[in-house]
Amino acid sequence: VNQVELHPRLVQTELLDFCRQEGIVVQAYASLGSSDSNQQESFFALPPVKAAAATHGVTPAQVLLRWALEKGALVVPKSTKRERMVENGNIFSFKLTQEEVSAIDKLHTGTRFAWKGLDPDTVE
């Protein structure tokens, strides 16, 4: 299992493809955002995420978790609130279209938010 930061601003396509080819399971973290940095942007407010949520009658959080699943990653969202735990588990009643997945993928900027934005490719 390879646990990696995965969200609309860090899509990790090359890594996901490599892991898939090598039979490595990817577990996503920070799919809903990170409180570990000064991330000022809410992934919930990104237009393709909001549009998909409205289309499917679900929350933006559910769209983000479903997107990560459809990218081939396992998700482990953290919550201490029962209602959010239930909401996070209800991501199997809908499927994103390829167009919706692609629209979210296009939000990629390569930005890391977890671990205070440290990029493991540049830290010695």
mmCIF file of C-alpha atoms in Angstrom:
data_model
loop_
_atom_site.group_PDB
_atom_site.id
_atom_site.type_symbol
_atom_site.label_atom_id
_atom_site.label_comp_id
_atom_site.label_asym_id
_atom_site.label_seq_id
_atom_site.Cartn_x
_atom_site.Cartn_y
_atom_site.Cartn_z
ATOM 1 C CA VAL A 1 0.000 0.000 0.000
ATOM 2 C CA ASN A 2 1.288 3.431 -0.947
ATOM 3 C CA GLN A 3 -0.405 6.254 0.959
ATOM 4 C CA VAL A 4 -0.213 9.532 -0.962
ATOM 5 C CA GLU A 5 -1.728 12.988 -1.006
ATOM 6 C CA LEU A 6 -4.441 12.955 -3.671
ATOM 7 C CA HIS A 7 -6.928 15.733 -4.409
ATOM 8 C CA PRO A 8 -8.036 17.928 -7.331
ATOM 9 C CA ARG A 9 -4.914 20.095 -7.091
ATOM 10 C CA LEU A 10 -2.585 17.044 -6.921
ATOM 11 C CA VAL A 11 -4.032 14.396 -9.229
ATOM 12 C CA GLN A 12 -0.934 12.101 -9.240
ATOM 13 C CA THR A 13 -1.770 10.510 -12.622
ATOM 14 C CA GLU A 14 1.734 9.166 -13.288
ATOM 15 C CA LEU A 15 2.027 7.664 -9.797
ATOM 16 C CA LEU A 16 -1.449 6.115 -9.975
ATOM 17 C CA ASP A 17 -0.618 4.552 -13.349
ATOM 18 C CA PHE A 18 2.684 3.158 -12.044
ATOM 19 C CA CYS A 19 1.063 1.697 -8.929
ATOM 20 C CA ARG A 20 -1.716 0.142 -10.997
ATOM 21 C CA GLN A 21 0.836 -1.491 -13.335
ATOM 22 C CA GLU A 22 2.863 -2.827 -10.397
ATOM 23 C CA GLY A 23 -0.136 -4.058 -8.400
ATOM 24 C CA ILE A 24 0.397 -1.504 -5.629
ATOM 25 C CA VAL A 25 -2.722 -0.308 -3.814
ATOM 26 C CA VAL A 26 -2.931 3.470 -3.424
ATOM 27 C CA GLN A 27 -4.538 4.971 -0.349
ATOM 28 C CA ALA A 28 -5.416 8.660 -0.655
ATOM 29 C CA TYR A 29 -5.099 11.223 2.085
ATOM 30 C CA ALA A 30 -6.095 14.895 2.123
ATOM 31 C CA SER A 31 -8.782 14.194 -0.501
ATOM 32 C CA LEU A 32 -11.033 16.764 1.158
ATOM 33 C CA GLY A 33 -8.234 19.232 1.878
ATOM 34 C CA SER A 34 -5.641 19.607 4.598
ATOM 35 C CA SER A 35 -5.608 21.479 7.867
ATOM 36 C CA ASP A 36 -1.835 20.915 8.036
ATOM 37 C CA SER A 37 -1.056 24.013 5.985
ATOM 38 C CA ASN A 38 -2.444 27.415 5.218
ATOM 39 C CA GLN A 39 -4.612 26.028 2.428
ATOM 40 C CA GLN A 40 -6.973 28.878 1.726
ATOM 41 C CA GLU A 41 -8.917 27.269 -1.090
ATOM 42 C CA SER A 42 -11.839 24.965 -0.342
ATOM 43 C CA PHE A 43 -12.022 22.013 -2.700
ATOM 44 C CA PHE A 44 -15.773 22.002 -2.003
ATOM 45 C CA ALA A 45 -16.115 25.347 -3.842
ATOM 46 C CA LEU A 46 -14.339 24.292 -7.038
ATOM 47 C CA PRO A 47 -16.846 24.672 -9.915
ATOM 48 C CA PRO A 48 -16.540 21.112 -11.347
ATOM 49 C CA VAL A 49 -16.950 19.649 -7.846
ATOM 50 C CA LYS A 50 -20.003 21.812 -7.103
ATOM 51 C CA ALA A 51 -21.523 20.998 -10.497
ATOM 52 C CA ALA A 52 -21.116 17.235 -10.036
ATOM 53 C CA ALA A 53 -22.579 17.468 -6.524
ATOM 54 C CA ALA A 54 -25.637 19.305 -7.844
ATOM 55 C CA THR A 55 -26.081 16.845 -10.722
ATOM 56 C CA HIS A 56 -25.998 13.796 -8.442
ATOM 57 C CA GLY A 57 -27.759 15.341 -5.436
ATOM 58 C CA VAL A 58 -24.795 14.695 -3.137
ATOM 59 C CA THR A 59 -22.328 16.844 -1.211
ATOM 60 C CA PRO A 60 -19.042 18.147 -2.609
ATOM 61 C CA ALA A 61 -17.242 15.944 -0.061
ATOM 62 C CA GLN A 62 -18.967 12.885 -1.492
ATOM 63 C CA VAL A 63 -17.940 13.928 -5.011
ATOM 64 C CA LEU A 64 -14.297 14.301 -3.945
ATOM 65 C CA LEU A 65 -14.249 10.896 -2.257
ATOM 66 C CA ARG A 66 -15.974 9.257 -5.221
ATOM 67 C CA TRP A 67 -13.513 10.932 -7.605
ATOM 68 C CA ALA A 68 -10.554 9.459 -5.697
ATOM 69 C CA LEU A 69 -12.197 6.016 -5.766
ATOM 70 C CA GLU A 70 -12.770 6.288 -9.485
ATOM 71 C CA LYS A 71 -9.093 7.209 -9.900
ATOM 72 C CA GLY A 72 -8.352 3.807 -8.318
ATOM 73 C CA ALA A 73 -7.425 4.938 -4.808
ATOM 74 C CA LEU A 74 -8.788 3.853 -1.459
ATOM 75 C CA VAL A 75 -10.040 6.698 0.726
ATOM 76 C CA VAL A 76 -9.970 7.090 4.491
ATOM 77 C CA PRO A 77 -11.728 10.349 5.340
ATOM 78 C CA LYS A 78 -11.371 11.565 8.905
ATOM 79 C CA SER A 79 -14.328 12.803 10.886
ATOM 80 C CA THR A 80 -15.393 12.889 14.499
ATOM 81 C CA LYS A 81 -19.020 13.648 13.613
ATOM 82 C CA ARG A 82 -21.363 10.726 13.163
ATOM 83 C CA GLU A 83 -23.411 12.423 10.419
ATOM 84 C CA ARG A 84 -20.267 13.065 8.375
ATOM 85 C CA MET A 85 -19.110 9.477 8.834
ATOM 86 C CA VAL A 86 -22.448 8.293 7.442
ATOM 87 C CA GLU A 87 -22.246 10.825 4.593
ATOM 88 C CA ASN A 88 -18.691 9.749 3.754
ATOM 89 C CA GLY A 89 -19.838 6.132 3.561
ATOM 90 C CA ASN A 90 -22.665 6.938 1.158
ATOM 91 C CA ILE A 91 -20.510 7.317 -1.935
ATOM 92 C CA PHE A 92 -21.507 4.108 -3.670
ATOM 93 C CA SER A 93 -25.001 5.152 -4.771
ATOM 94 C CA PHE A 94 -23.723 7.273 -7.660
ATOM 95 C CA LYS A 95 -20.945 7.235 -10.223
ATOM 96 C CA LEU A 96 -19.246 10.219 -11.804
ATOM 97 C CA THR A 97 -19.271 10.470 -15.571
ATOM 98 C CA GLN A 98 -15.965 10.427 -17.437
ATOM 99 C CA GLU A 99 -16.569 14.091 -18.250
ATOM 100 C CA GLU A 100 -16.962 14.925 -14.546
ATOM 101 C CA VAL A 101 -13.790 13.008 -13.640
ATOM 102 C CA SER A 102 -11.894 14.780 -16.439
ATOM 103 C CA ALA A 103 -13.169 18.199 -15.353
ATOM 104 C CA ILE A 104 -11.893 17.578 -11.818
ATOM 105 C CA ASP A 105 -8.592 16.194 -13.163
ATOM 106 C CA LYS A 106 -8.076 19.453 -15.079
ATOM 107 C CA LEU A 107 -7.898 21.323 -11.751
ATOM 108 C CA HIS A 108 -4.421 19.822 -11.193
ATOM 109 C CA THR A 109 -1.731 22.371 -10.334
ATOM 110 C CA GLY A 110 0.780 20.046 -8.652
ATOM 111 C CA THR A 111 0.235 21.799 -5.322
ATOM 112 C CA ARG A 112 0.832 19.878 -2.103
ATOM 113 C CA PHE A 113 -1.034 21.030 0.991
ATOM 114 C CA ALA A 114 -0.364 18.279 3.528
ATOM 115 C CA TRP A 115 2.876 18.230 5.505
ATOM 116 C CA LYS A 116 2.999 22.014 5.218
ATOM 117 C CA GLY A 117 3.427 21.748 1.456
ATOM 118 C CA LEU A 118 6.744 19.875 1.583
ATOM 119 C CA ASP A 119 7.341 18.090 -1.678
ATOM 120 C CA PRO A 120 9.004 14.691 -1.122
ATOM 121 C CA ASP A 121 10.619 15.079 -4.540
ATOM 122 C CA THR A 122 12.580 18.117 -3.331
ATOM 123 C CA VAL A 123 13.308 17.376 0.346
ATOM 124 C CA GLU A 124 16.730 15.893 1.045
#
